[in-house]
Amino acid sequence: MTDLTRLSAADLGGVIARGEASAVEATSAHLDRIAAVDDRLHAFLHVSAERALGCARSVDARRAAGERLGPLAGVPLALKDVFVQRGVPTTCGSRILDGWRPPYDATVVRRLEGAGVVVLGKTNMDEFAMGSSTENSAYGPTFNPWALDRVPGGSSGGSAAAVAAFEAPLGIGTDTGGSIRQPAAVCGLVGAKPTYGGVSRYGLVAFSSSLDQAGPLTRTVLDAALLHEVIGGHDPLDSTSIDAPVPALSAAVGQGVDGLRIGVVREFTGDGYAPGVRSRFAEAVAVLESLGAEVVEVSCPHFDYALPAYYLIAPSECSSNLARFDGMRYGLRQGDDGTASVEEVMAATRAAGFGAEVKRRIILGTYALSSGYYDAYYGQAQKVRTLIIRDFDAAFESVDVLVSPTTPTTAFRIGERADDPLAMYLADLCTIPSDLSGGAALSVPCGLAPEDGLPVGFQVMAPAMADERMYRVAGALEAELDGRRGHPLLEEAPAL
Ligand code: GLN
């Protein structure tokens, strides 16, 4: 019998729908894979085996009763530990939430379960999604399945590693500054950040509310589109949710790029990029041109200021959002010996519960928002954000999508940037503009860098509410590259 863990989600869904395997068998195969490899990867913080098997049994029962189920029914998924799931430990990679079990389900979780997708467990992440390597998790790092001495990217590194290592065909991450696309790029996966408001944030623990967006991590473009269709759509429980139907995404995957106008972002080419990133990116652009796309260079001059603007806006919002972790409401409580004041307990809890990067951001954000500095820092950053949105608007008058490398380098070594926040922040140089604008963006594999044999990601950016365009481009590129040299991830994950 075929190894169920090696199939794409779409194929596995087909196998289950045709009765060639049950949802329980598919779930068990992936739980076995987790048991076999996760001690070397550390992708999961919590595996919900019983709950997952129960969900799979109910999919099999619904199907046996003649119910028509969607294309992903019975397919297992790895969920970033930033979503609440009733009764299941949710830590956000932080000590401060140790022991907390949420009393409700995130909308994303409800939609997944409604579609019969089987949630296997919660995956590791940088604490409160702050980081680019998953090294900021209070529970220890996750390792890249391509090379175990390298990072899987972050902050959604656990979900990315799980999907790349065949522990699950589907993963969910969140992207505030690049945390879906960057791990996708360095793990050889497809990762999509939907238009802001396209996927509900209800039950997604907030880092930076005006930027946070959930999306798929998968091994194929079609799988990403199918998962996006399941989790997307209006939610009255999220006041920033877009009240419009989800565009036809899976249908866009095979549409080709003939006549599509593609703009290469001038600011994201040149010297700061690893040689293999540059060569694979240039090759992918040439492939799209050979498929009938019109390629031009486009300048977005304010993209150079996206990173500094982000590192004022995101910490400002986080300093406010994380105020709720006070030792009173959730998880950890320190120093409550019956004599300490409320303030002393809060201070002791936050000192013990938050890691260094989270503290750095809370302090930075509190400073940027304080009276006297607000206009100089936060206010300026918001003005830069507007200029970046205008760059996108101007570019999208002459092109349909923008493209760039997803990251300047391939996966870096564990520890290499851990003590150098600025070097770490650079991993998101190319991904941050789309978060600031609210537009859609995706990373699709475009080959391995010749110098280290590690995956390179190709980023496609589309206007807000035109998410289907990024699936069109990624689908065409994937089909052509797979035809030429095979899919990089359909074999064994190289390091396991
Ligand atoms: N690496 C960026 C940061 O540390 C982005 C994180 C994210 O997208 N959640 O803030």
JSON list of N, CA, C and O in Angstrom, two decimals, residues 142-173:
[
{"chain": "A", "resi": 142, "resn": "THR", "atom": "N", "xyz": [13.10, 24.34, 17.01]},
{"chain": "A", "resi": 142, "resn": "THR", "atom": "CA", "xyz": [12.75, 23.30, 16.03]},
{"chain": "A", "resi": 142, "resn": "THR", "atom": "C", "xyz": [13.89, 23.25, 15.02]},
{"chain": "A", "resi": 142, "resn": "THR", "atom": "O", "xyz": [14.55, 24.26, 14.78]},
{"chain": "A", "resi": 143, "resn": "PHE", "atom": "N", "xyz": [14.12, 22.07, 14.44]},
{"chain": "A", "resi": 143, "resn": "PHE", "atom": "CA", "xyz": [15.23, 21.92, 13.49]},
{"chain": "A", "resi": 143, "resn": "PHE", "atom": "C", "xyz": [14.69, 21.77, 12.07]},
{"chain": "A", "resi": 143, "resn": "PHE", "atom": "O", "xyz": [13.60, 21.24, 11.86]},
{"chain": "A", "resi": 144, "resn": "ASN", "atom": "N", "xyz": [15.48, 22.21, 11.11]},
{"chain": "A", "resi": 144, "resn": "ASN", "atom": "CA", "xyz": [15.04, 22.17, 9.70]},
{"chain": "A", "resi": 144, "resn": "ASN", "atom": "C", "xyz": [15.22, 20.76, 9.14]},
{"chain": "A", "resi": 144, "resn": "ASN", "atom": "O", "xyz": [16.32, 20.22, 9.20]},
{"chain": "A", "resi": 145, "resn": "PRO", "atom": "N", "xyz": [14.16, 20.15, 8.60]},
{"chain": "A", "resi": 145, "resn": "PRO", "atom": "CA", "xyz": [14.26, 18.78, 8.10]},
{"chain": "A", "resi": 145, "resn": "PRO", "atom": "C", "xyz": [15.26, 18.62, 6.95]},
{"chain": "A", "resi": 145, "resn": "PRO", "atom": "O", "xyz": [15.68, 17.51, 6.65]},
{"chain": "A", "resi": 146, "resn": "TRP", "atom": "N", "xyz": [15.64, 19.72, 6.31]},
{"chain": "A", "resi": 146, "resn": "TRP", "atom": "CA", "xyz": [16.62, 19.64, 5.22]},
{"chain": "A", "resi": 146, "resn": "TRP", "atom": "C", "xyz": [18.05, 19.53, 5.76]},
{"chain": "A", "resi": 146, "resn": "TRP", "atom": "O", "xyz": [18.94, 19.05, 5.07]},
{"chain": "A", "resi": 147, "resn": "ALA", "atom": "N", "xyz": [18.29, 20.06, 6.94]},
{"chain": "A", "resi": 147, "resn": "ALA", "atom": "CA", "xyz": [19.63, 20.05, 7.54]},
{"chain": "A", "resi": 147, "resn": "ALA", "atom": "C", "xyz": [19.41, 20.36, 9.01]},
{"chain": "A", "resi": 147, "resn": "ALA", "atom": "O", "xyz": [19.01, 21.47, 9.36]},
{"chain": "A", "resi": 148, "resn": "LEU", "atom": "N", "xyz": [19.65, 19.38, 9.86]},
{"chain": "A", "resi": 148, "resn": "LEU", "atom": "CA", "xyz": [19.22, 19.50, 11.26]},
{"chain": "A", "resi": 148, "resn": "LEU", "atom": "C", "xyz": [20.03, 20.53, 12.06]},
{"chain": "A", "resi": 148, "resn": "LEU", "atom": "O", "xyz": [19.66, 20.87, 13.17]},
{"chain": "A", "resi": 149, "resn": "ASP", "atom": "N", "xyz": [21.11, 21.03, 11.47]},
{"chain": "A", "resi": 149, "resn": "ASP", "atom": "CA", "xyz": [21.85, 22.10, 12.16]},
{"chain": "A", "resi": 149, "resn": "ASP", "atom": "C", "xyz": [21.38, 23.49, 11.72]},
{"chain": "A", "resi": 149, "resn": "ASP", "atom": "O", "xyz": [21.96, 24.50, 12.09]},
{"chain": "A", "resi": 150, "resn": "ARG", "atom": "N", "xyz": [20.29, 23.52, 10.93]},
{"chain": "A", "resi": 150, "resn": "ARG", "atom": "CA", "xyz": [19.78, 24.81, 10.44]},
{"chain": "A", "resi": 150, "resn": "ARG", "atom": "C", "xyz": [18.41, 25.10, 11.05]},
{"chain": "A", "resi": 150, "resn": "ARG", "atom": "O", "xyz": [17.69, 24.19, 11.43]},
{"chain": "A", "resi": 151, "resn": "VAL", "atom": "N", "xyz": [18.04, 26.39, 11.03]},
{"chain": "A", "resi": 151, "resn": "VAL", "atom": "CA", "xyz": [16.72, 26.78, 11.54]},
{"chain": "A", "resi": 151, "resn": "VAL", "atom": "C", "xyz": [15.66, 26.49, 10.47]},
{"chain": "A", "resi": 151, "resn": "VAL", "atom": "O", "xyz": [15.96, 26.51, 9.27]},
{"chain": "A", "resi": 152, "resn": "PRO", "atom": "N", "xyz": [14.41, 26.25, 10.91]},
{"chain": "A", "resi": 152, "resn": "PRO", "atom": "CA", "xyz": [13.32, 26.05, 9.95]},
{"chain": "A", "resi": 152, "resn": "PRO", "atom": "C", "xyz": [12.64, 27.37, 9.59]},
{"chain": "A", "resi": 152, "resn": "PRO", "atom": "O", "xyz": [11.58, 27.37, 9.00]},
{"chain": "A", "resi": 153, "resn": "GLY", "atom": "N", "xyz": [13.26, 28.49, 9.97]},
{"chain": "A", "resi": 153, "resn": "GLY", "atom": "CA", "xyz": [12.59, 29.78, 9.83]},
{"chain": "A", "resi": 153, "resn": "GLY", "atom": "C", "xyz": [11.63, 29.98, 10.97]},
{"chain": "A", "resi": 153, "resn": "GLY", "atom": "O", "xyz": [11.48, 29.13, 11.86]},
{"chain": "A", "resi": 154, "resn": "GLY", "atom": "N", "xyz": [10.97, 31.13, 10.98]},
{"chain": "A", "resi": 154, "resn": "GLY", "atom": "CA", "xyz": [10.02, 31.41, 12.04]},
{"chain": "A", "resi": 154, "resn": "GLY", "atom": "C", "xyz": [9.18, 32.61, 11.68]},
{"chain": "A", "resi": 154, "resn": "GLY", "atom": "O", "xyz": [9.40, 33.22, 10.64]},
{"chain": "A", "resi": 155, "resn": "SER", "atom": "N", "xyz": [8.21, 32.89, 12.43]},
{"chain": "A", "resi": 155, "resn": "SER", "atom": "CA", "xyz": [7.95, 32.24, 13.68]},
{"chain": "A", "resi": 155, "resn": "SER", "atom": "C", "xyz": [7.16, 30.93, 13.55]},
{"chain": "A", "resi": 155, "resn": "SER", "atom": "O", "xyz": [7.08, 30.18, 14.53]},
{"chain": "A", "resi": 156, "resn": "SER", "atom": "N", "xyz": [6.62, 30.62, 12.36]},
{"chain": "A", "resi": 156, "resn": "SER", "atom": "CA", "xyz": [5.82, 29.40, 12.22]},
{"chain": "A", "resi": 156, "resn": "SER", "atom": "C", "xyz": [6.70, 28.20, 11.87]},
{"chain": "A", "resi": 156, "resn": "SER", "atom": "O", "xyz": [6.32, 27.35, 11.07]},
{"chain": "A", "resi": 157, "resn": "GLY", "atom": "N", "xyz": [7.88, 28.11, 12.49]},
{"chain": "A", "resi": 157, "resn": "GLY", "atom": "CA", "xyz": [8.85, 27.06, 12.13]},
{"chain": "A", "resi": 157, "resn": "GLY", "atom": "C", "xyz": [8.37, 25.65, 12.45]},
{"chain": "A", "resi": 157, "resn": "GLY", "atom": "O", "xyz": [8.73, 24.70, 11.75]},
{"chain": "A", "resi": 158, "resn": "GLY", "atom": "N", "xyz": [7.57, 25.49, 13.49]},
{"chain": "A", "resi": 158, "resn": "GLY", "atom": "CA", "xyz": [7.09, 24.15, 13.84]},
{"chain": "A", "resi": 158, "resn": "GLY", "atom": "C", "xyz": [6.16, 23.60, 12.77]},
{"chain": "A", "resi": 158, "resn": "GLY", "atom": "O", "xyz": [6.31, 22.46, 12.32]},
{"chain": "A", "resi": 159, "resn": "SER", "atom": "N", "xyz": [5.20, 24.41, 12.33]},
{"chain": "A", "resi": 159, "resn": "SER", "atom": "CA", "xyz": [4.28, 23.95, 11.28]},
{"chain": "A", "resi": 159, "resn": "SER", "atom": "C", "xyz": [5.04, 23.67, 10.00]},
{"chain": "A", "resi": 159, "resn": "SER", "atom": "O", "xyz": [4.77, 22.67, 9.31]},
{"chain": "A", "resi": 160, "resn": "ALA", "atom": "N", "xyz": [6.02, 24.53, 9.66]},
{"chain": "A", "resi": 160, "resn": "ALA", "atom": "CA", "xyz": [6.78, 24.33, 8.42]},
{"chain": "A", "resi": 160, "resn": "ALA", "atom": "C", "xyz": [7.59, 23.04, 8.49]},
{"chain": "A", "resi": 160, "resn": "ALA", "atom": "O", "xyz": [7.58, 22.23, 7.56]},
{"chain": "A", "resi": 161, "resn": "ALA", "atom": "N", "xyz": [8.28, 22.83, 9.60]},
{"chain": "A", "resi": 161, "resn": "ALA", "atom": "CA", "xyz": [9.10, 21.61, 9.73]},
{"chain": "A", "resi": 161, "resn": "ALA", "atom": "C", "xyz": [8.21, 20.37, 9.68]},
{"chain": "A", "resi": 161, "resn": "ALA", "atom": "O", "xyz": [8.56, 19.37, 9.05]},
{"chain": "A", "resi": 162, "resn": "ALA", "atom": "N", "xyz": [7.05, 20.43, 10.31]},
{"chain": "A", "resi": 162, "resn": "ALA", "atom": "CA", "xyz": [6.14, 19.27, 10.32]},
{"chain": "A", "resi": 162, "resn": "ALA", "atom": "C", "xyz": [5.72, 18.89, 8.90]},
{"chain": "A", "resi": 162, "resn": "ALA", "atom": "O", "xyz": [5.70, 17.72, 8.53]},
{"chain": "A", "resi": 163, "resn": "VAL", "atom": "N", "xyz": [5.38, 19.90, 8.09]},
{"chain": "A", "resi": 163, "resn": "VAL", "atom": "CA", "xyz": [4.92, 19.62, 6.73]},
{"chain": "A", "resi": 163, "resn": "VAL", "atom": "C", "xyz": [6.08, 19.14, 5.86]},
{"chain": "A", "resi": 163, "resn": "VAL", "atom": "O", "xyz": [5.95, 18.20, 5.08]},
{"chain": "A", "resi": 164, "resn": "ALA", "atom": "N", "xyz": [7.25, 19.78, 6.02]},
{"chain": "A", "resi": 164, "resn": "ALA", "atom": "CA", "xyz": [8.41, 19.39, 5.20]},
{"chain": "A", "resi": 164, "resn": "ALA", "atom": "C", "xyz": [8.91, 18.00, 5.58]},
{"chain": "A", "resi": 164, "resn": "ALA", "atom": "O", "xyz": [9.52, 17.32, 4.76]},
{"chain": "A", "resi": 165, "resn": "ALA", "atom": "N", "xyz": [8.65, 17.56, 6.81]},
{"chain": "A", "resi": 165, "resn": "ALA", "atom": "CA", "xyz": [9.13, 16.25, 7.26]},
{"chain": "A", "resi": 165, "resn": "ALA", "atom": "C", "xyz": [8.06, 15.17, 7.15]},
{"chain": "A", "resi": 165, "resn": "ALA", "atom": "O", "xyz": [8.22, 14.08, 7.70]},
{"chain": "A", "resi": 166, "resn": "PHE", "atom": "N", "xyz": [6.96, 15.45, 6.46]},
{"chain": "A", "resi": 166, "resn": "PHE", "atom": "CA", "xyz": [5.89, 14.48, 6.24]},
{"chain": "A", "resi": 166, "resn": "PHE", "atom": "C", "xyz": [5.18, 14.06, 7.52]},
{"chain": "A", "resi": 166, "resn": "PHE", "atom": "O", "xyz": [4.60, 13.00, 7.59]},
{"chain": "A", "resi": 167, "resn": "GLU", "atom": "N", "xyz": [5.23, 14.92, 8.53]},
{"chain": "A", "resi": 167, "resn": "GLU", "atom": "CA", "xyz": [4.44, 14.65, 9.74]},
{"chain": "A", "resi": 167, "resn": "GLU", "atom": "C", "xyz": [2.98, 15.04, 9.52]},
{"chain": "A", "resi": 167, "resn": "GLU", "atom": "O", "xyz": [2.10, 14.61, 10.27]},
{"chain": "A", "resi": 168, "resn": "ALA", "atom": "N", "xyz": [2.75, 15.92, 8.56]},
{"chain": "A", "resi": 168, "resn": "ALA", "atom": "CA", "xyz": [1.40, 16.34, 8.18]},
{"chain": "A", "resi": 168, "resn": "ALA", "atom": "C", "xyz": [1.48, 16.93, 6.78]},
{"chain": "A", "resi": 168, "resn": "ALA", "atom": "O", "xyz": [2.48, 17.57, 6.45]},
{"chain": "A", "resi": 169, "resn": "PRO", "atom": "N", "xyz": [0.45, 16.73, 5.94]},
{"chain": "A", "resi": 169, "resn": "PRO", "atom": "CA", "xyz": [0.49, 17.35, 4.61]},
{"chain": "A", "resi": 169, "resn": "PRO", "atom": "C", "xyz": [0.05, 18.82, 4.64]},
{"chain": "A", "resi": 169, "resn": "PRO", "atom": "O", "xyz": [0.28, 19.56, 3.70]},
{"chain": "A", "resi": 170, "resn": "LEU", "atom": "N", "xyz": [-0.62, 19.21, 5.73]},
{"chain": "A", "resi": 170, "resn": "LEU", "atom": "CA", "xyz": [-1.13, 20.57, 5.84]},
{"chain": "A", "resi": 170, "resn": "LEU", "atom": "C", "xyz": [-0.62, 21.20, 7.13]},
{"chain": "A", "resi": 170, "resn": "LEU", "atom": "O", "xyz": [-0.55, 20.53, 8.16]},
{"chain": "A", "resi": 171, "resn": "GLY", "atom": "N", "xyz": [-0.30, 22.50, 7.05]},
{"chain": "A", "resi": 171, "resn": "GLY", "atom": "CA", "xyz": [0.07, 23.23, 8.26]},
{"chain": "A", "resi": 171, "resn": "GLY", "atom": "C", "xyz": [-0.58, 24.59, 8.23]},
{"chain": "A", "resi": 171, "resn": "GLY", "atom": "O", "xyz": [-0.91, 25.12, 7.15]},
{"chain": "A", "resi": 172, "resn": "ILE", "atom": "N", "xyz": [-0.77, 25.15, 9.43]},
{"chain": "A", "resi": 172, "resn": "ILE", "atom": "CA", "xyz": [-1.26, 26.53, 9.51]},
{"chain": "A", "resi": 172, "resn": "ILE", "atom": "C", "xyz": [-0.25, 27.35, 10.29]},
{"chain": "A", "resi": 172, "resn": "ILE", "atom": "O", "xyz": [0.26, 26.91, 11.33]},
{"chain": "A", "resi": 173, "resn": "GLY", "atom": "N", "xyz": [0.08, 28.51, 9.74]},
{"chain": "A", "resi": 173, "resn": "GLY", "atom": "CA", "xyz": [0.96, 29.44, 10.40]},
{"chain": "A", "resi": 173, "resn": "GLY", "atom": "C", "xyz": [0.29, 30.80, 10.47]},
{"chain": "A", "resi": 173, "resn": "GLY", "atom": "O", "xyz": [-0.85, 30.97, 10.04]}
]
